[in-house]
PDB file of C-alpha atoms in Angstrom:
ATOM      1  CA  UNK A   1     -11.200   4.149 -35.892  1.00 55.00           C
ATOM      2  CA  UNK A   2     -10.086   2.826 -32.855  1.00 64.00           C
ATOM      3  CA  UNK A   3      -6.100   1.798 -32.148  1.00 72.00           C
ATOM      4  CA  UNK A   4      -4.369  -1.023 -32.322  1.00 84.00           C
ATOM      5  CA  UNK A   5      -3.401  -1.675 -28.785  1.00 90.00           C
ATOM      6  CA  UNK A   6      -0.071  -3.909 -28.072  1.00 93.00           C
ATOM      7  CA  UNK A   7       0.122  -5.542 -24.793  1.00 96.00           C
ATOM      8  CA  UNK A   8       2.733  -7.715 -23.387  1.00 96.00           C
ATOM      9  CA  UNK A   9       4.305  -8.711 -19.977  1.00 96.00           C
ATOM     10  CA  UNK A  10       7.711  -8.944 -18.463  1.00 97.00           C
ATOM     11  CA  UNK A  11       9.457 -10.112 -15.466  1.00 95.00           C
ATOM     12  CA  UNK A  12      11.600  -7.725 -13.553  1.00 95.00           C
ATOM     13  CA  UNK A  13      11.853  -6.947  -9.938  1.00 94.00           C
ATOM     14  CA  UNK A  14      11.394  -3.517  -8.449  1.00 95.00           C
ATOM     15  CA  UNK A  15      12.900  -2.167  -5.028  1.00 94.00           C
ATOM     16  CA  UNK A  16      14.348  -5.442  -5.194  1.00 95.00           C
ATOM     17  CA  UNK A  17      11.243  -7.456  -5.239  1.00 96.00           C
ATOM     18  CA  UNK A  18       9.865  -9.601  -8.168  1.00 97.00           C
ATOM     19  CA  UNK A  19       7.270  -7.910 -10.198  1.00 97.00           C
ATOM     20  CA  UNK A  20       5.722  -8.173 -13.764  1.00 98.00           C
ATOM     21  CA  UNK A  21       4.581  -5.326 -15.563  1.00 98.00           C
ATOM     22  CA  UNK A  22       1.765  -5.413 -18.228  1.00 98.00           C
ATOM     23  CA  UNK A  23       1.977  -2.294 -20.588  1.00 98.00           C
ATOM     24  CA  UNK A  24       0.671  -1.489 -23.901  1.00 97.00           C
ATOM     25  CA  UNK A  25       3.795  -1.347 -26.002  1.00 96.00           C
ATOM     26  CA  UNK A  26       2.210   1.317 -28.823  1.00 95.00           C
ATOM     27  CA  UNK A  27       0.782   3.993 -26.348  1.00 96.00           C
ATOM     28  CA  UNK A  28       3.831   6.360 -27.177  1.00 92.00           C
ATOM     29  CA  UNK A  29       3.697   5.843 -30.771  1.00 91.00           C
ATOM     30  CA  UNK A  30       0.094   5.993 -31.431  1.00 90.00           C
ATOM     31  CA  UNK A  31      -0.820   8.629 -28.530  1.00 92.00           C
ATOM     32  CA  UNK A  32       0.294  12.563 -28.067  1.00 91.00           C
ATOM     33  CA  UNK A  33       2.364  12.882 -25.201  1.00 93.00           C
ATOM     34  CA  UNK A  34       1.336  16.336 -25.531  1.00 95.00           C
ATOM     35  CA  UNK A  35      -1.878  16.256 -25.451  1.00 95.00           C
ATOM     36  CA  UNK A  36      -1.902  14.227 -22.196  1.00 97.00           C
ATOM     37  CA  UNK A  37       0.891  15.523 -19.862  1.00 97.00           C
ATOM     38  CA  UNK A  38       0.012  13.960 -16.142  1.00 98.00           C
ATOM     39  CA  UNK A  39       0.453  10.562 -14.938  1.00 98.00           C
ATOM     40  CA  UNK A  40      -1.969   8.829 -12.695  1.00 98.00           C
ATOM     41  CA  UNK A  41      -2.117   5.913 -10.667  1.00 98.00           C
ATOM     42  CA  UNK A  42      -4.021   3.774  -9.187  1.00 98.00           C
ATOM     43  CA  UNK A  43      -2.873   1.267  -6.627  1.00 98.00           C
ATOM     44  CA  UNK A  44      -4.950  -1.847  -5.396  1.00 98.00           C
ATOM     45  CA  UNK A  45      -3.924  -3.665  -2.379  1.00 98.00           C
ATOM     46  CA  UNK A  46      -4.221  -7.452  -3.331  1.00 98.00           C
ATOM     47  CA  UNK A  47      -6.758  -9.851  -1.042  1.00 97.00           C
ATOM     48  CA  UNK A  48      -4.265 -12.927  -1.254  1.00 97.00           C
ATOM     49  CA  UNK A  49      -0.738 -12.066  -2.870  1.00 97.00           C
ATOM     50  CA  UNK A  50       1.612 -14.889  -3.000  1.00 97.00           C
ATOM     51  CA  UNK A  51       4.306 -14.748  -0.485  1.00 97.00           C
ATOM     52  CA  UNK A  52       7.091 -13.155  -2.747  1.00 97.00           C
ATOM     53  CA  UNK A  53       4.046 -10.303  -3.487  1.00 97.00           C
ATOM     54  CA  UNK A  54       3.481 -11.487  -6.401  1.00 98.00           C
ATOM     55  CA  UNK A  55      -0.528 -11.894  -7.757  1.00 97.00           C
ATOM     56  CA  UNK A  56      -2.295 -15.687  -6.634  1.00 97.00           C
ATOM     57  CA  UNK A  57      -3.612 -18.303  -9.240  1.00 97.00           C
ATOM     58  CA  UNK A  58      -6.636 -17.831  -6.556  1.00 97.00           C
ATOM     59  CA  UNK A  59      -6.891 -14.246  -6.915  1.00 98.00           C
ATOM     60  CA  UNK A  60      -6.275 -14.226 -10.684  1.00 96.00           C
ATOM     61  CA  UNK A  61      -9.537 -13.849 -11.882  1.00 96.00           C
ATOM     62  CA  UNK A  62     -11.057 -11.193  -9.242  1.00 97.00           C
ATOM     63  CA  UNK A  63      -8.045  -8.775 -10.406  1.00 97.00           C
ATOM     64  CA  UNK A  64      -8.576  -9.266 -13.992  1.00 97.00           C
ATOM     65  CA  UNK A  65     -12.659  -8.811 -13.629  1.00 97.00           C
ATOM     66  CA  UNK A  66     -11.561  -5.568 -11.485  1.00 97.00           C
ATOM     67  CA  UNK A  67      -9.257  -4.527 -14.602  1.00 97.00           C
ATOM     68  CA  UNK A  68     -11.996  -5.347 -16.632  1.00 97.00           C
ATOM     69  CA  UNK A  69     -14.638  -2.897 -14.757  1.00 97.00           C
ATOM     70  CA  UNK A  70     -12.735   0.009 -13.616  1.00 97.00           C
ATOM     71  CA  UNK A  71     -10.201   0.736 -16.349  1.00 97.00           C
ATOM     72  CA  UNK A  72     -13.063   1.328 -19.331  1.00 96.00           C
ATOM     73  CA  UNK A  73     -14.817   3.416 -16.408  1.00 97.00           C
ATOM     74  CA  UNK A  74     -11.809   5.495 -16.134  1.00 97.00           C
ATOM     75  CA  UNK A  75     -10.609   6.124 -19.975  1.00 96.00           C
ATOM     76  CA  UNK A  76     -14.349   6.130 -21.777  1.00 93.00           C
ATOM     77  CA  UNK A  77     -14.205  10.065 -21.962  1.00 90.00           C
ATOM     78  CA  UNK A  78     -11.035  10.146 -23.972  1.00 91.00           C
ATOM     79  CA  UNK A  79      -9.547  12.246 -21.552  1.00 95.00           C
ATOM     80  CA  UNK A  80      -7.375   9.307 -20.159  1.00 97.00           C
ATOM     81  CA  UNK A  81      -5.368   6.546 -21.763  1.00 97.00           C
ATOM     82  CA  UNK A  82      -4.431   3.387 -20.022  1.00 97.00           C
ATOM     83  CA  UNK A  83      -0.675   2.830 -20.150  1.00 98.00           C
ATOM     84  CA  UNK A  84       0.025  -0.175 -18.087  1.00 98.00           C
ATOM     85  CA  UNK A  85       0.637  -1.943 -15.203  1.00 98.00           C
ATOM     86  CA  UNK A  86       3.563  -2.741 -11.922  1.00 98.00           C
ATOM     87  CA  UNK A  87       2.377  -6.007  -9.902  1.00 98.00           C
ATOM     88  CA  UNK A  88       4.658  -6.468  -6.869  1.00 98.00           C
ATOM     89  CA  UNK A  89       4.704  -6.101  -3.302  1.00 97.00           C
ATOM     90  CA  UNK A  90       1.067  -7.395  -2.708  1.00 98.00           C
ATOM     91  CA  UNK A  91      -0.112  -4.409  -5.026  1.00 98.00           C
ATOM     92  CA  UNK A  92      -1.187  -4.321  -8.187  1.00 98.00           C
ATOM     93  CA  UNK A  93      -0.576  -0.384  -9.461  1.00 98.00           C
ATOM     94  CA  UNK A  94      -2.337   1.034 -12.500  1.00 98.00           C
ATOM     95  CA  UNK A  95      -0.863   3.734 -14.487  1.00 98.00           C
ATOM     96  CA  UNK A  96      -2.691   6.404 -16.648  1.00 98.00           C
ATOM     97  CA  UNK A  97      -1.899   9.360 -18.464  1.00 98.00           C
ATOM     98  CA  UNK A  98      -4.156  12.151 -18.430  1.00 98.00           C
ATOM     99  CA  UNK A  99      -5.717  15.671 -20.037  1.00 97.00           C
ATOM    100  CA  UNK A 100      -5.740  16.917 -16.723  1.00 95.00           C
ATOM    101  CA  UNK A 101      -5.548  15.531 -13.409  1.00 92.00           C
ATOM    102  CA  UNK A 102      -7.962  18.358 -11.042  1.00 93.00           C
ATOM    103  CA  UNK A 103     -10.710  15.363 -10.656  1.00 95.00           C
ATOM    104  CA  UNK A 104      -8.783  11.921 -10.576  1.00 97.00           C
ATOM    105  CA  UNK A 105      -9.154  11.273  -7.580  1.00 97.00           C
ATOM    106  CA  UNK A 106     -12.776  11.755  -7.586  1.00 97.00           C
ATOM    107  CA  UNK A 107     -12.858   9.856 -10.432  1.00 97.00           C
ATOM    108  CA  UNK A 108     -10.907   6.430  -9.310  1.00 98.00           C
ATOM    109  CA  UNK A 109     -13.506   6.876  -6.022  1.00 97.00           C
ATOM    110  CA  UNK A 110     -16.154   6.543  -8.138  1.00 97.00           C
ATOM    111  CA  UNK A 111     -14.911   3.513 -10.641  1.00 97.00           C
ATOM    112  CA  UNK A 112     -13.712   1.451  -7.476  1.00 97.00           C
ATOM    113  CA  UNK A 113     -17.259   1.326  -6.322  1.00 96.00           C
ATOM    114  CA  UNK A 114     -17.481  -1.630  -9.075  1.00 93.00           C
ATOM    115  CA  UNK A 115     -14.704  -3.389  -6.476  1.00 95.00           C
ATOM    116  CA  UNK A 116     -15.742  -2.445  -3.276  1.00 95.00           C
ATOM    117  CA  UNK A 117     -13.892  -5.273  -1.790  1.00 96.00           C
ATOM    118  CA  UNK A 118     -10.268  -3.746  -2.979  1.00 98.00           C
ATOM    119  CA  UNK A 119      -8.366  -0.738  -0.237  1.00 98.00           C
ATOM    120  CA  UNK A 120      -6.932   1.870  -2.911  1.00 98.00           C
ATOM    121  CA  UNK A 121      -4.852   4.646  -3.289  1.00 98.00           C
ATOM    122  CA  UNK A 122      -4.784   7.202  -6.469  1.00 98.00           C
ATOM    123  CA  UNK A 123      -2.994   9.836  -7.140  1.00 98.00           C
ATOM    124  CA  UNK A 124      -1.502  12.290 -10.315  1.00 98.00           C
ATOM    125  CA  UNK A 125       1.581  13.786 -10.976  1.00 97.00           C
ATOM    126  CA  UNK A 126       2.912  16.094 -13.978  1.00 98.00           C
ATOM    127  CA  UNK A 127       5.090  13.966 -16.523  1.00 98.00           C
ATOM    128  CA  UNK A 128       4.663  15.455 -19.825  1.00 97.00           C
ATOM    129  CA  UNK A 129       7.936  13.706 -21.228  1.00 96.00           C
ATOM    130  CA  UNK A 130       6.115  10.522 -19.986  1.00 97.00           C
ATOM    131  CA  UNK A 131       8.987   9.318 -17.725  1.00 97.00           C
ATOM    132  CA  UNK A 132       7.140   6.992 -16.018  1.00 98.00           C
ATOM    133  CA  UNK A 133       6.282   5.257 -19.409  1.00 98.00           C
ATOM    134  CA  UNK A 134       9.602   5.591 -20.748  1.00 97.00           C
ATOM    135  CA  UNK A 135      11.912   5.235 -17.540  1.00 97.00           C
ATOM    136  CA  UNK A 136       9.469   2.782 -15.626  1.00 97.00           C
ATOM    137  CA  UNK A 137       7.148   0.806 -17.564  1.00 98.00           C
ATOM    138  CA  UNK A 138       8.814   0.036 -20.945  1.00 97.00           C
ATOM    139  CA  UNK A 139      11.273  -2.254 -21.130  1.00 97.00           C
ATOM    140  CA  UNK A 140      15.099  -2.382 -22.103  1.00 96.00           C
ATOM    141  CA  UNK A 141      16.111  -3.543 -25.562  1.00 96.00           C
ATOM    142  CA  UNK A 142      17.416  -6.907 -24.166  1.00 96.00           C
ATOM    143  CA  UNK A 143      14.109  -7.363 -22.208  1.00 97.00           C
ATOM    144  CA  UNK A 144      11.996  -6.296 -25.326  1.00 96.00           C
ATOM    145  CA  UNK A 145      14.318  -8.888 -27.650  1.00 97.00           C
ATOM    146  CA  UNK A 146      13.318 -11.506 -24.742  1.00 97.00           C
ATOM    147  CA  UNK A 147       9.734 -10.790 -25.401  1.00 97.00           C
ATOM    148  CA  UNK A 148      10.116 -10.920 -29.436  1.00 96.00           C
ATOM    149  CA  UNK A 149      11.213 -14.196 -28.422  1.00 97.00           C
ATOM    150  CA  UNK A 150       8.350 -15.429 -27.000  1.00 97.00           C
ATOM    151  CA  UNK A 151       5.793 -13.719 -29.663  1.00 96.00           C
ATOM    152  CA  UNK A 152       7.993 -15.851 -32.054  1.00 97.00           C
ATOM    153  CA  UNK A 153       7.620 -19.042 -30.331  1.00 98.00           C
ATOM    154  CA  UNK A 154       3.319 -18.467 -30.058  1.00 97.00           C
ATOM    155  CA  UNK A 155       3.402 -17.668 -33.916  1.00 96.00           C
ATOM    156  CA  UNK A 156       4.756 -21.160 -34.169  1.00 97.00           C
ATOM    157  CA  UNK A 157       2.407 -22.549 -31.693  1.00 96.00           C
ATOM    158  CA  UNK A 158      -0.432 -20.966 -33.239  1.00 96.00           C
ATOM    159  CA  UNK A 159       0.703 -22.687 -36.318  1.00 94.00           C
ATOM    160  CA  UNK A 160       0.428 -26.179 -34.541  1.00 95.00           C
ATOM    161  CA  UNK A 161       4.245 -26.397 -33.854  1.00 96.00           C
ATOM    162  CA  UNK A 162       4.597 -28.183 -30.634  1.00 96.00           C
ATOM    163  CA  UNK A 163       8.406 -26.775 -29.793  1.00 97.00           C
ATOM    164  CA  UNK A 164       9.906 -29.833 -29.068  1.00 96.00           C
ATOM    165  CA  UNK A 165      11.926 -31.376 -32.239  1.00 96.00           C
ATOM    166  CA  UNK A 166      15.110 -29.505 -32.960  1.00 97.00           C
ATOM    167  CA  UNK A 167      15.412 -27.641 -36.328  1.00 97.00           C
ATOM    168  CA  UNK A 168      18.092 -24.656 -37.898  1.00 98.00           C
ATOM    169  CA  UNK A 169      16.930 -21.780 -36.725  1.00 98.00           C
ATOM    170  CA  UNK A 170      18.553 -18.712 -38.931  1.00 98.00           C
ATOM    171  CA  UNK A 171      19.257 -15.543 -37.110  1.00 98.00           C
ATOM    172  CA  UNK A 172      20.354 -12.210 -38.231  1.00 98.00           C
ATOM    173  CA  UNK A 173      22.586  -9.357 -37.804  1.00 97.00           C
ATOM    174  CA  UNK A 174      23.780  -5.904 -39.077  1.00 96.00           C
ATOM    175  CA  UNK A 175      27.223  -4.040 -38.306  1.00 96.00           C
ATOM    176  CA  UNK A 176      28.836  -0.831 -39.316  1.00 95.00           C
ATOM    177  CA  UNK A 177      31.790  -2.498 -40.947  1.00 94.00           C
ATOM    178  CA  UNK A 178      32.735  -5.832 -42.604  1.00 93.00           C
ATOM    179  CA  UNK A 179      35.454  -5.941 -39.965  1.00 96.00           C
ATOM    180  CA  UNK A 180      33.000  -6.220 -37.483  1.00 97.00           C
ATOM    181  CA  UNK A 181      30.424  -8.228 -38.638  1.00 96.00           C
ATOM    182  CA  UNK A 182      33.531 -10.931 -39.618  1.00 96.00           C
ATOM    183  CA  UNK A 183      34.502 -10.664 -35.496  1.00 98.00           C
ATOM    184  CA  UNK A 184      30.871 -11.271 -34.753  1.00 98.00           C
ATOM    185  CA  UNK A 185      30.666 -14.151 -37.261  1.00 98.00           C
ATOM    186  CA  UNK A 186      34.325 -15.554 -35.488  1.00 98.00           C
ATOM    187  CA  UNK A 187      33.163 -15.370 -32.182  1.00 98.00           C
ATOM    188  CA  UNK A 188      29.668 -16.555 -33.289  1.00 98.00           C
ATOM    189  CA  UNK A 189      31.217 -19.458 -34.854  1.00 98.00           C
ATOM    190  CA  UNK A 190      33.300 -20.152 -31.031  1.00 98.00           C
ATOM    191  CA  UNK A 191      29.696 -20.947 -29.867  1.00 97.00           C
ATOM    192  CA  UNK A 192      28.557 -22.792 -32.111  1.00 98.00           C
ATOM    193  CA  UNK A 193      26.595 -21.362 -34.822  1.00 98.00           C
ATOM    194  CA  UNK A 194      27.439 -22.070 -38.954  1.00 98.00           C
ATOM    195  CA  UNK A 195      28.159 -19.146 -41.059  1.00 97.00           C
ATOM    196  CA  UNK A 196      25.032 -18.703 -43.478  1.00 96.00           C
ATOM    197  CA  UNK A 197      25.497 -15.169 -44.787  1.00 94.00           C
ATOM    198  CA  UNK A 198      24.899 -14.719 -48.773  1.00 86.00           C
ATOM    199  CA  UNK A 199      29.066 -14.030 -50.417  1.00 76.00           C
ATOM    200  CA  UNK A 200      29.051 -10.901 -51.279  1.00 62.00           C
ATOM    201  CA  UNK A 201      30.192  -7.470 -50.630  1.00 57.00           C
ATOM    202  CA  UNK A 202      27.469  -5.332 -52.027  1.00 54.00           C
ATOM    203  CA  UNK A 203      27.198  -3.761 -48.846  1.00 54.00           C
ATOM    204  CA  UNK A 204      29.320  -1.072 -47.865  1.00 53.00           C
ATOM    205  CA  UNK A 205      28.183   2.085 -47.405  1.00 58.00           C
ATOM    206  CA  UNK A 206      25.389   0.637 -45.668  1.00 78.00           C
ATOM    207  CA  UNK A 207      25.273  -1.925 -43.090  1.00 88.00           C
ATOM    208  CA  UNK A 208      26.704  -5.096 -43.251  1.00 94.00           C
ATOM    209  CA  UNK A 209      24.303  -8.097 -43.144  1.00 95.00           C
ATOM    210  CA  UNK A 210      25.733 -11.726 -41.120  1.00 97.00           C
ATOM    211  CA  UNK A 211      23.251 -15.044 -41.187  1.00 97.00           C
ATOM    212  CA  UNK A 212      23.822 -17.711 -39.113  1.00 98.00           C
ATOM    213  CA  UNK A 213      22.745 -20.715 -38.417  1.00 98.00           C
ATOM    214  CA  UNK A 214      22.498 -23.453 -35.265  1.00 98.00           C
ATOM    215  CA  UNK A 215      20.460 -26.751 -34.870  1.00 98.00           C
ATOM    216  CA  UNK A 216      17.880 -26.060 -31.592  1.00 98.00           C
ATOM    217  CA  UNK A 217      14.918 -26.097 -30.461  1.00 98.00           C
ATOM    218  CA  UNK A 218      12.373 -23.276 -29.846  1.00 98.00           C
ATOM    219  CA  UNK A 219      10.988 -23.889 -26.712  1.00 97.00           C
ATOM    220  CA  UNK A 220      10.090 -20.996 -24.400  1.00 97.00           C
ATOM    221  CA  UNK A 221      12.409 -21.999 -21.591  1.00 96.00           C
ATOM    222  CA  UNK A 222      15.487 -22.142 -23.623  1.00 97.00           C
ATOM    223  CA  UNK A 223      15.011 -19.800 -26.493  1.00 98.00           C
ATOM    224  CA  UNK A 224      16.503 -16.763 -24.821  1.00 97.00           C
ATOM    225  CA  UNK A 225      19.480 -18.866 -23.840  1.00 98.00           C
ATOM    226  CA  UNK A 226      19.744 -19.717 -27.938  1.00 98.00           C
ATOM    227  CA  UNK A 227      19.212 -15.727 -28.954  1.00 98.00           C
ATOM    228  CA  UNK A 228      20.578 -13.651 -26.230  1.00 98.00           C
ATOM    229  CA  UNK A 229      24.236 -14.487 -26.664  1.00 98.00           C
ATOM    230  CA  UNK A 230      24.067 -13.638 -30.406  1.00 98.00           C
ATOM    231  CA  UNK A 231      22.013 -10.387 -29.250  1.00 98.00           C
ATOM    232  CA  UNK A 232      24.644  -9.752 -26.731  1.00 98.00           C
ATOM    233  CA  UNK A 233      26.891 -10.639 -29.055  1.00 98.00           C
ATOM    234  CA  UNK A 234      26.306  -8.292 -31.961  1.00 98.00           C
ATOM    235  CA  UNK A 235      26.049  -5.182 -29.743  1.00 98.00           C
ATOM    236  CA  UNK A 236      29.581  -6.002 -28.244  1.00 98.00           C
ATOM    237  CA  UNK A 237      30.722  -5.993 -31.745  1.00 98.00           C
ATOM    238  CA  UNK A 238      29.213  -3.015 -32.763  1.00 97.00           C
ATOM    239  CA  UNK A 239      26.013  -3.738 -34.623  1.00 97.00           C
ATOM    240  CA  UNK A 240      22.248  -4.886 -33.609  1.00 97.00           C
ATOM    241  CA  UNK A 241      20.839  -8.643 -33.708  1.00 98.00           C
ATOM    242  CA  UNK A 242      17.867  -8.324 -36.033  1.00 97.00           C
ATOM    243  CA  UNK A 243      15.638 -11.770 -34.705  1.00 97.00           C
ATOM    244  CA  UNK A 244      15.459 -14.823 -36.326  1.00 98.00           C
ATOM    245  CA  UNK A 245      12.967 -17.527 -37.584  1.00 97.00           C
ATOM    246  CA  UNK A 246      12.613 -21.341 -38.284  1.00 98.00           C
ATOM    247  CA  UNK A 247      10.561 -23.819 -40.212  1.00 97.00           C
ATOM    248  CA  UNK A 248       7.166 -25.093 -38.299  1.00 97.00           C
ATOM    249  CA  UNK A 249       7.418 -28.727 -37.553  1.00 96.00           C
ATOM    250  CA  UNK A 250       3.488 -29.594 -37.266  1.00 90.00           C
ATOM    251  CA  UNK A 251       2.212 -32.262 -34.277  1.00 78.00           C
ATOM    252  CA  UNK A 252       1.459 -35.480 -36.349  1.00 74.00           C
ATOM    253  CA  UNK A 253      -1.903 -35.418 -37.263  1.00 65.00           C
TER     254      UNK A 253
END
């Protein structure tokens, strides 16, 4: 049975450049880091980068159609999984973990025969607590909340929502203490957002629970503006924002 793969994207710049990485979110949890110990990479010199290094609308579909060839060439053994990608600088770097890496290079030489219009580099390094993964690729809690965000807002879309009328949108949050979940719903309350959480106080011993509630709308260019204070929010108060949700507003038929 094969896995379920999870890919997303983010924006983030590296050596002080804009880049996007592309990784597959469920590698570590579904994969042995044990079992493949070495990093490889792969990096492909881009034919028309835009001028902040970034990948071209023109080039788009050669790199994805080289993706598309060499990666299954290079993982169809099982002895290599596919972890991700760095674009930035006018490269676009692929990153693997392997078995063992004794014949990579051999290996990449032979799947970038299928591009022989792309320079390369490869090249394999031990990392069997997959730092690279972990340290490089995967992103930090507020990035991976920013993403969240956006899955949310293409459920809705999916569901014919075109994210343009305003609606509540709930959101959620837990803290160690009723102290601090009543600061978070205070200062929550200074920017705007109505105090929703059920009356009761059947919670302690565990965590305590905070709703809340503000009239928006769940576009993709201002939903981390709506979600990020309360995120930042709730950790400077001691607990964890826990996402939210909203109704579906259907396009008129």
């Amino acid at each position: 049975m094969a896995r379920e793969c999870r890919w997303n994207f983010y924006a983030l710049r590296v050596d002080d450049q804009p880049a996007s990485i592309y990784l597959d979110l469920n590698l570590a949890d579904d994969v042995s880091t044990e079992n493949y110990p070495v990093m490889a990479w792969l990096r492909v010199e881009m034919r028309e980068p835009r001028d902040d290094g970034l990948s071209s609308q023109q080039e788009f579909d050669a790199l994805i159609a080289l993706e598309d060839r060499v990666v299954p060439l290079l993982t169809h053994d099982g002895h290599c999984v596919y972890a991700g990608r760095n674009t930035s600088s006018g490269c676009r770097d692929f990153y693997f973990y392997l078995t063992q890496g004794d014949a990579w290079d051999v290996q990449v030489e032979q799947a970038m025969r299928a591009a022989p219009e792309y320079r390369y580099q490869s090249g394999h390094r031990p990392d069997p607590t997959w730092s690279t993964y972990h340290g490089f690729l995967y992103p930090d809690p507020r990035t991976r909340e920013s993403m969240e965000n956006r899955d949310v807002c293409a459920l809705l879309e999916d569901g014919g929502d075109a994210l343009r009328q305003p609606r509540d949108i709930d959101h959620w949050a837990y803290f160690p203490s009723h102290d601090a979940r009543d600061e978070f719903l205070r200062r929550a309350a200074a920017i705007g957002f109505e105090n929703r959480t059920p009356n009761r106080d059947d919670d302690e011993g565990q965590e305590w629970g905070a709703q809340v509630f503000r009239r928006d709308v769940p576009a993709y260019d201002a939903i981390d503006d709506i979600c990020l204070p309360l995120y930042d929010l709730a950790s400077e108060c001691g607990g964890r924002y826990d996402g939210w949700e909203c109704e579906t507003i259907s396009r008129p038929s």
